[in-house]
Coordinates of C-alpha atoms and ligand atoms in Angstrom, one line a residue:
M1 CA -11.8 -20.7 -7.5
N2 CA -9.1 -22.0 -5.1
Y3 CA -8.3 -20.0 -2.1
D4 CA -6.2 -22.2 -0.5
F5 CA -2.7 -22.0 0.5
S6 CA -0.2 -24.3 0.3
E7 CA 1.8 -25.4 3.2
K8 CA 4.7 -23.4 0.8
E9 CA 3.0 -20.5 1.5
F10 CA 2.0 -20.7 4.7
N11 CA 5.7 -21.2 5.7
L12 CA 6.4 -17.8 3.7
F13 CA 4.2 -16.0 5.6
I14 CA 5.4 -17.6 9.0
D15 CA 9.0 -16.7 7.6
I16 CA 7.8 -13.1 7.0
Q17 CA 6.0 -12.6 10.6
E18 CA 9.0 -13.9 12.1
K19 CA 11.7 -12.0 10.2
V20 CA 10.0 -8.8 10.5
S21 CA 8.5 -9.1 13.9
R22 CA 12.4 -9.4 14.8
V23 CA 13.3 -6.1 13.2
A24 CA 10.7 -4.7 15.4
E25 CA 12.0 -5.8 18.1
S26 CA 15.3 -4.0 17.6
V27 CA 13.7 -0.6 16.0
Q28 CA 10.8 1.0 16.1
L29 CA 9.2 0.7 12.7
D30 CA 5.9 2.6 13.5
R31 CA 7.0 5.4 14.8
K32 CA 8.1 8.9 13.3
D33 CA 11.6 9.0 13.4
P34 CA 13.2 10.8 10.3
K35 CA 16.9 10.2 11.6
R36 CA 16.2 6.4 11.3
S37 CA 13.5 5.8 8.5
R38 CA 15.6 4.9 5.6
E39 CA 17.8 2.6 7.7
N40 CA 14.7 0.8 9.3
I41 CA 13.1 0.3 6.0
K42 CA 16.5 -1.1 4.5
Q43 CA 16.5 -3.7 7.1
V44 CA 12.9 -4.8 6.4
L45 CA 13.8 -4.9 2.7
E46 CA 16.6 -6.7 3.2
Q47 CA 15.1 -9.2 5.6
L48 CA 12.0 -9.8 2.9
A49 CA 14.6 -10.1 0.2
Q50 CA 15.9 -13.5 1.8
T51 CA 12.2 -14.3 0.9
P52 CA 10.0 -14.5 -2.5
Y53 CA 8.1 -11.7 -1.3
L54 CA 9.1 -9.0 -3.0
Q55 CA 8.8 -10.6 -6.2
L56 CA 5.1 -11.8 -5.9
G57 CA 2.5 -10.2 -8.4
L58 CA 5.8 -9.0 -10.4
Q59 CA 7.3 -12.0 -11.7
P60 CA 6.2 -15.7 -11.3
V61 CA 8.1 -17.7 -8.7
E62 CA 7.6 -21.7 -8.4
G63 CA 5.2 -22.7 -6.3
Y64 CA 3.4 -19.5 -5.5
Q65 CA -0.2 -17.7 -6.5
G66 CA 1.4 -14.6 -8.0
Q67 CA -1.3 -12.0 -6.6
L68 CA -3.2 -14.4 -4.3
S69 CA -0.1 -15.6 -2.5
L70 CA 0.8 -11.7 -2.2
M71 CA -2.5 -10.7 -0.5
G72 CA -1.9 -13.4 2.0
A73 CA 1.9 -12.5 2.6
A74 CA 0.4 -8.6 2.8
E75 CA -1.8 -9.0 5.5
V76 CA 0.6 -10.8 7.7
L77 CA 3.1 -8.1 7.0
A78 CA 0.6 -5.3 7.0
A79 CA -0.6 -6.9 10.6
V80 CA 3.0 -6.5 12.0
S81 CA 3.9 -3.2 10.6
P82 CA 1.6 -1.0 8.7
S83 CA 4.0 1.2 8.3
A84 CA 6.7 -0.9 6.9
Y85 CA 4.3 -2.4 4.8
L86 CA 3.1 0.9 3.3
S87 CA 6.8 2.0 2.5
V88 CA 7.7 -1.6 1.2
E89 CA 4.6 -1.8 -0.9
A90 CA 5.1 1.8 -2.2
S91 CA 8.6 0.9 -3.6
T92 CA 8.2 -2.3 -4.8
R93 CA 4.3 -2.7 -6.1
L94 CA 4.3 1.0 -7.3
F95 CA 7.4 1.9 -8.1
G96 CA 8.6 -2.1 -9.0
R97 CA 5.5 -2.7 -10.5
A98 CA 5.5 0.4 -13.1
V99 CA 9.3 -0.4 -14.4
N100 CA 8.4 -4.4 -14.3
E101 CA 5.4 -3.6 -16.5
W102 CA 6.3 -0.5 -18.7
G103 CA 10.1 -0.5 -18.5
D104 CA 12.2 -1.6 -21.5
N105 CA 15.3 -4.3 -20.5
S106 CA 17.9 -1.8 -20.0
Q107 CA 15.4 0.2 -17.0
K108 CA 14.5 -3.2 -15.7
A109 CA 18.2 -4.2 -15.3
K110 CA 19.0 -0.6 -13.6
W111 CA 15.8 -0.1 -11.2
L112 CA 14.0 -3.6 -11.0
S113 CA 17.3 -6.0 -10.1
P114 CA 18.5 -3.9 -7.3
L115 CA 15.0 -3.2 -5.9
L116 CA 14.1 -6.8 -5.8
E117 CA 17.1 -7.6 -3.9
G118 CA 16.2 -4.9 -1.2
Q119 CA 19.0 -2.6 -2.1
L120 CA 16.9 0.2 -3.6
I121 CA 13.9 2.2 -2.6
G122 CA 11.6 3.8 -4.7
A123 CA 8.4 5.9 -4.6
L124 CA 5.6 6.6 -6.9
A125 CA 4.2 10.1 -6.9
L126 CA 0.7 10.8 -8.7
S127 CA -1.4 12.9 -7.2
E128 CA -1.3 16.2 -7.6
E129 CA -3.1 19.2 -5.3
T130 CA -6.7 19.4 -6.5
L131 CA -6.0 16.5 -8.8
N132 CA -8.9 14.2 -9.1
I133 CA -7.8 11.1 -11.1
E134 CA -11.0 10.7 -12.8
N135 CA -11.8 14.3 -14.0
D136 CA -8.4 16.2 -14.0
P137 CA -5.6 15.8 -15.9
L138 CA -2.2 15.9 -14.6
T139 CA -0.1 19.2 -14.8
T140 CA 3.4 17.9 -14.6
K141 CA 5.1 18.3 -17.8
G142 CA 8.4 17.5 -19.3
D143 CA 9.6 19.3 -22.2
R144 CA 12.4 17.7 -24.5
Q145 CA 15.8 19.8 -24.8
G146 CA 18.1 18.1 -26.7
E147 CA 19.5 14.4 -25.0
S148 CA 17.0 15.6 -21.8
V149 CA 14.0 16.2 -20.5
V150 CA 13.2 19.1 -18.4
I151 CA 10.1 18.7 -16.2
N152 CA 8.4 21.2 -13.8
G153 CA 5.7 20.1 -11.6
A154 CA 4.8 19.4 -8.1
K155 CA 3.1 16.5 -6.1
Q156 CA 1.6 16.1 -2.5
Y157 CA 1.9 13.5 -0.4
V158 CA 4.3 10.8 -1.5
I159 CA 5.2 7.8 0.4
N160 CA 8.9 7.2 0.6
A161 CA 9.7 10.5 -0.8
P162 CA 12.5 11.4 2.1
I163 CA 14.1 8.1 1.7
A164 CA 14.1 7.1 -1.9
D165 CA 16.7 6.8 -3.9
W166 CA 14.5 7.3 -6.9
I167 CA 11.1 8.8 -7.3
A168 CA 8.9 7.8 -10.4
V169 CA 7.0 11.0 -11.0
A170 CA 3.6 10.7 -13.3
G171 CA 3.0 13.3 -15.9
F172 CA 2.9 14.1 -19.7
C173 CA 5.6 14.1 -22.3
D174 CA 5.4 14.6 -26.1
D175 CA 1.5 14.5 -25.6
A176 CA 1.3 11.5 -23.8
Y177 CA 1.9 10.2 -20.4
A178 CA 5.1 9.1 -18.9
L179 CA 7.0 8.2 -16.0
F180 CA 10.0 10.3 -15.1
L181 CA 12.5 8.5 -13.0
I182 CA 14.0 10.9 -10.9
E183 CA 17.5 10.1 -8.6
K184 CA 17.5 11.6 -5.3
E185 CA 19.3 14.8 -5.4
T186 CA 19.0 15.6 -8.7
P187 CA 19.2 19.5 -9.1
G188 CA 15.7 20.8 -9.4
L189 CA 14.0 18.1 -7.6
T190 CA 13.0 19.4 -4.0
V191 CA 12.0 17.1 -1.3
E192 CA 10.3 18.9 1.5
P193 CA 10.7 17.1 4.8
A194 CA 8.8 14.5 6.1
I195 CA 5.1 15.6 7.4
E196 CA 3.3 14.8 10.5
T197 CA 0.2 12.7 9.6
L198 CA -2.4 11.0 11.8
G199 CA -1.4 7.4 11.4
Y200 CA 1.5 5.6 9.6
E201 CA 4.2 7.5 11.2
G202 CA 6.8 5.1 10.3
T203 CA 6.1 5.9 6.8
P204 CA 8.0 8.6 5.8
I205 CA 5.6 11.0 3.5
S206 CA 6.6 14.3 2.0
R207 CA 5.5 16.7 -1.0
I208 CA 7.9 16.9 -3.9
H209 CA 8.8 19.7 -6.5
L210 CA 10.1 19.9 -9.8
D211 CA 11.6 23.2 -11.0
N212 CA 13.5 22.7 -14.5
C213 CA 14.6 19.6 -13.6
S214 CA 16.4 17.8 -16.4
I215 CA 17.1 14.2 -16.5
P216 CA 18.5 12.2 -19.6
A217 CA 15.6 10.6 -21.9
E218 CA 16.8 7.4 -20.9
Q219 CA 15.0 8.0 -17.4
I220 CA 11.6 8.1 -19.1
I221 CA 9.1 5.5 -19.0
F222 CA 6.2 5.4 -21.7
P223 CA 3.4 3.2 -20.9
P224 CA 1.3 2.1 -23.9
A225 CA -1.9 4.3 -24.3
K226 CA -4.1 1.3 -23.8
A227 CA -2.5 0.7 -20.5
E228 CA -4.4 4.3 -19.1
M229 CA -1.9 5.1 -16.6
P230 CA -3.3 7.0 -14.0
Q231 CA -6.1 4.8 -13.6
T232 CA -3.8 1.6 -13.5
L233 CA -1.7 3.1 -11.1
R234 CA -4.7 4.0 -9.0
M235 CA -5.8 0.0 -9.4
W236 CA -2.4 -0.8 -8.2
E237 CA -2.8 1.2 -5.4
N238 CA -6.3 0.2 -4.1
Q239 CA -4.6 -3.5 -4.5
M240 CA -2.1 -2.6 -2.2
L241 CA -4.8 -0.7 0.3
L242 CA -6.6 -4.2 0.4
G243 CA -3.5 -6.2 1.8
A244 CA -3.2 -2.7 4.6
S245 CA -6.8 -3.3 5.3
L246 CA -6.5 -7.0 6.3
G247 CA -3.2 -6.5 8.2
L248 CA -5.4 -3.6 10.2
S249 CA -8.1 -5.8 10.9
K250 CA -6.1 -8.9 11.6
T251 CA -4.1 -7.0 14.3
A252 CA -7.1 -4.9 16.0
F253 CA -9.3 -8.2 15.9
E254 CA -6.2 -10.0 18.1
S255 CA -5.6 -7.2 20.6
A256 CA -9.3 -7.5 21.3
R257 CA -9.8 -11.1 21.5
D258 CA -6.3 -11.6 23.7
H259 CA -7.3 -8.5 25.9
A260 CA -10.9 -9.8 26.3
K261 CA -9.6 -13.3 27.4
T262 CA -6.9 -12.0 30.0
H263 CA -8.3 -8.7 31.3
R264 CA -10.9 -8.9 34.3
S265 CA -13.5 -6.6 35.4
G266 CA -16.0 -7.2 38.2
G267 CA -14.3 -10.0 39.0
K268 CA -14.3 -11.9 35.5
P269 CA -12.6 -11.8 32.6
I270 CA -14.5 -9.4 30.3
I271 CA -15.1 -12.3 27.5
A272 CA -17.6 -13.8 30.3
Y273 CA -19.6 -10.4 29.4
Q274 CA -22.1 -11.4 26.4
E275 CA -22.0 -8.1 24.8
V276 CA -18.1 -8.4 24.7
G277 CA -18.7 -11.7 22.9
F278 CA -20.8 -10.6 20.5
K279 CA -18.4 -7.7 19.3
L280 CA -16.0 -10.0 18.8
A281 CA -17.9 -12.2 16.6
D282 CA -19.0 -9.1 14.4
M283 CA -15.3 -8.0 14.0
L284 CA -14.5 -11.6 13.1
T285 CA -17.1 -12.0 10.7
L286 CA -16.0 -8.6 9.3
F287 CA -12.7 -9.5 9.0
Q288 CA -13.2 -12.9 7.2
T289 CA -15.7 -11.6 4.6
S290 CA -13.0 -9.1 4.0
Q291 CA -10.3 -11.8 3.9
L292 CA -12.6 -13.5 1.0
L293 CA -13.3 -10.9 -0.9
A294 CA -9.7 -9.7 -1.3
Y295 CA -8.6 -13.0 -2.2
R296 CA -11.2 -13.7 -4.6
T297 CA -10.3 -10.1 -6.2
A298 CA -6.6 -11.2 -6.0
W299 CA -7.5 -14.5 -7.8
T300 CA -9.6 -12.8 -10.0
A301 CA -7.0 -9.9 -11.0
E302 CA -5.0 -12.9 -12.7
T303 CA -7.6 -15.2 -14.0
N304 CA -10.6 -12.6 -15.1
P305 CA -9.3 -9.0 -15.6
K306 CA -12.9 -8.2 -17.1
E307 CA -14.2 -8.7 -13.9
A308 CA -11.7 -7.6 -11.3
G309 CA -12.0 -4.0 -11.7
E310 CA -15.7 -3.6 -10.6
L311 CA -14.5 -6.5 -8.0
L312 CA -11.8 -4.5 -6.7
L313 CA -13.6 -1.5 -5.7
C314 CA -16.1 -3.2 -4.2
A315 CA -13.5 -5.1 -2.2
K316 CA -11.9 -1.8 -1.6
V317 CA -14.8 0.0 -0.5
F318 CA -15.8 -3.3 2.1
C319 CA -12.2 -4.1 3.1
A320 CA -11.4 0.0 4.1
E321 CA -14.7 0.5 5.8
S322 CA -14.6 -3.2 7.5
A323 CA -11.0 -2.1 8.8
E324 CA -12.1 1.1 10.5
T325 CA -15.1 -0.8 12.2
V326 CA -13.1 -3.6 13.7
C327 CA -10.2 -1.2 14.7
S328 CA -13.1 1.2 16.3
E329 CA -14.8 -1.8 17.8
A330 CA -11.3 -3.0 19.3
L331 CA -10.9 0.1 21.3
K332 CA -14.3 -0.4 22.9
I333 CA -13.3 -3.9 24.1
L334 CA -9.7 -2.6 25.3
G335 CA -11.6 0.2 27.4
G336 CA -8.7 2.8 28.8
N337 CA -6.2 0.5 27.8
G338 CA -7.0 1.2 24.3
Y339 CA -7.1 4.8 24.3
I340 CA -3.4 5.0 25.5
I341 CA -1.1 5.5 22.4
G342 CA 1.2 2.8 22.0
N343 CA -0.7 0.0 21.7
N344 CA -1.7 -2.1 18.4
A345 CA -5.3 -1.5 18.2
E346 CA -5.2 2.2 18.8
R347 CA -2.2 2.5 16.1
A348 CA -4.5 0.7 13.6
Y349 CA -7.4 2.7 14.2
R350 CA -5.5 5.9 13.1
C351 CA -3.8 4.1 10.3
A352 CA -7.4 3.1 8.9
K353 CA -8.6 6.5 8.4
Y354 CA -5.6 6.7 5.6
V355 CA -7.2 3.3 3.8
Q356 CA -10.5 4.9 3.3
I357 CA -9.3 8.2 1.7
A358 CA -6.4 6.7 -0.2
G359 CA -6.3 5.2 -3.8
T360 CA -10.3 5.0 -4.7
S361 CA -11.9 6.8 -1.8
T362 CA -14.9 4.9 -0.4
E363 CA -17.1 7.7 -1.8
I364 CA -15.5 7.7 -5.3
G365 CA -15.6 4.1 -4.9
R366 CA -19.3 3.9 -4.5
V367 CA -20.0 6.4 -7.3
K368 CA -18.0 4.0 -9.6
I369 CA -19.6 0.9 -8.6
G370 CA -23.0 2.4 -8.8
D371 CA -22.2 3.5 -12.6
A372 CA -20.9 0.2 -13.1
A373 CA -24.1 -1.3 -11.6
L374 CA -26.1 0.7 -14.0
G375 CA -23.8 -0.3 -17.2
Y376 CA -22.3 3.6 -17.6
R377 CA -19.0 2.0 -17.6
D378 CA -17.2 -1.3 -18.2
Ligands
FAD401 C1 -0.5 9.9 3.8 C2 -0.9 10.0 2.6 C3 0.1 9.5 1.6 C4 0.1 9.5 0.1 N1 1.0 8.6 -0.4 C5 0.9 9.0 -1.9 C6 1.9 8.6 -2.9 O1 3.0 8.0 -2.6 N2 1.3 8.8 -4.0 C7 0.6 9.5 -4.9 O2 0.2 9.7 -5.9 N3 -0.4 10.2 -3.7 C8 -0.6 9.6 -2.4 N4 -1.6 10.3 -1.5 C9 -2.7 10.8 -2.1 C10 -3.9 10.2 -2.0 O3 -3.8 9.5 -2.7 C11 -4.8 11.2 -2.0 O4 -5.0 12.3 -0.9 C12 -6.1 10.6 -2.4 O5 -6.1 10.0 -3.7 C13 -7.1 11.6 -1.7 O6 -7.1 13.0 -2.9 P1 -7.1 14.1 -2.2 O7 -6.7 14.3 -1.0 O8 -7.0 14.9 -3.1 O9 -8.7 14.3 -1.9 P2 -10.1 14.6 -2.5 O10 -10.2 14.1 -4.0 O11 -10.4 16.3 -2.6 O12 -11.3 14.3 -1.8 C14 -11.9 14.9 -0.8 C15 -13.1 14.5 -0.6 O13 -14.2 14.5 -1.5 C16 -14.8 13.2 -1.9 N5 -14.9 13.4 -3.5 C17 -13.9 14.0 -3.9 N6 -14.3 13.5 -5.7 C18 -15.5 12.9 -5.8 C19 -16.2 12.4 -6.6 N7 -16.1 12.3 -7.8 N8 -17.4 11.8 -5.9 C20 -17.6 11.6 -4.7 N9 -16.7 11.9 -4.0 C21 -15.9 12.8 -4.4 C22 -13.7 12.5 -1.5 O14 -14.0 11.1 -1.7 C23 -13.3 13.1 -0.3 O15 -14.3 12.6 0.9 C24 -1.1 10.2 -0.3 C25 -2.0 10.7 0.8 C26 -1.9 10.7 1.9 C27 -2.8 11.0 2.9

């Protein structure tokens, strides 16, 4: 195991930090702004397309370590802008990865090439109301009618739906799992207005409905049965949420550390109070441990897939819970300043509530880890 990053990788991290910070200086990437959100995310994608970032984890890039490089870079992007990170990743590592892994050559040419050039925004719709991915079947269905397929169903909470050029909708067709690739403004597709959320306000999210939505059969991707589509999509979402968790811990820790060094109370910088130092020490320990687990998970995803599934669940639970704790402790150190809307730590705290429930939630994650420990699942 070697989780060291090369100079080339560190340079990529610096490049991402600088490029996306520049965009963030000119537009509010983490504020709800339905009129500008598509333009904002397009700007970030265009910057990232000038680096290898969008290809990482999808295609081999010389000098980079696939998933491991991606995790290091994801942490940086998710710290600069949690909202931009979630949008970029839902487009690239959910929509794009599905096309990359399961699409045929003409589908890859149609969707993957523009996506990697930062010209296309994608979304992936899996979750349905009352759907528990472990137990319930998908109810979205496509029925063949001649050369076309007519789809009916509804999805709740789809990241990027209000701004996406294409939405990949998970469902059934011909009694097999399928992804229906639907272009915006296709008749029968209704994208509801962006919903208000506790955190990630710069990430546009909405519900979608499909009412007799007709698409050509070439716009369907059939993953192989052994791919277990819903579980695999959840796994990719969990990987994406590890990067999100690291970024939140990083930005909250750095805010608290910088504040502790400069803010004075009782005639001295608050870092002079031992209790503040202890808090920072605990936060850093959680952050560093999260990094190690996430990096190991990324490394294992490519070197030992059999071990990777269980490790990913352990990492998802630990990193998400740690992010919430680190952000919460940061707010205590920031005192009244932390409670004022608009600082990095309070924003990260609100986002951290999402990474606990999204993908495999902490509760379901623990159940599954327990089952694996008892040998009830592979
Ligand atoms: C902001 C946002 C963006 C989203 N974006 C997308 C997206 O782009 N694409 C997409 O497909 N989905 C998306 N989702 C949906 C998201 O993945 C689900 O909300 C999440 O998986 C939780 O499912 P649920 O809301 O149905 O909760 P439920 O499954 O109803 O869970 C509710 C509570 O019950 C617990 N629970 C449920 N089942 C079990 C069990 N078996 N054992 C123990 N505890 C259990 C859970 O841990 C949780 O505490 C998004 C959601 C939000 C809020």
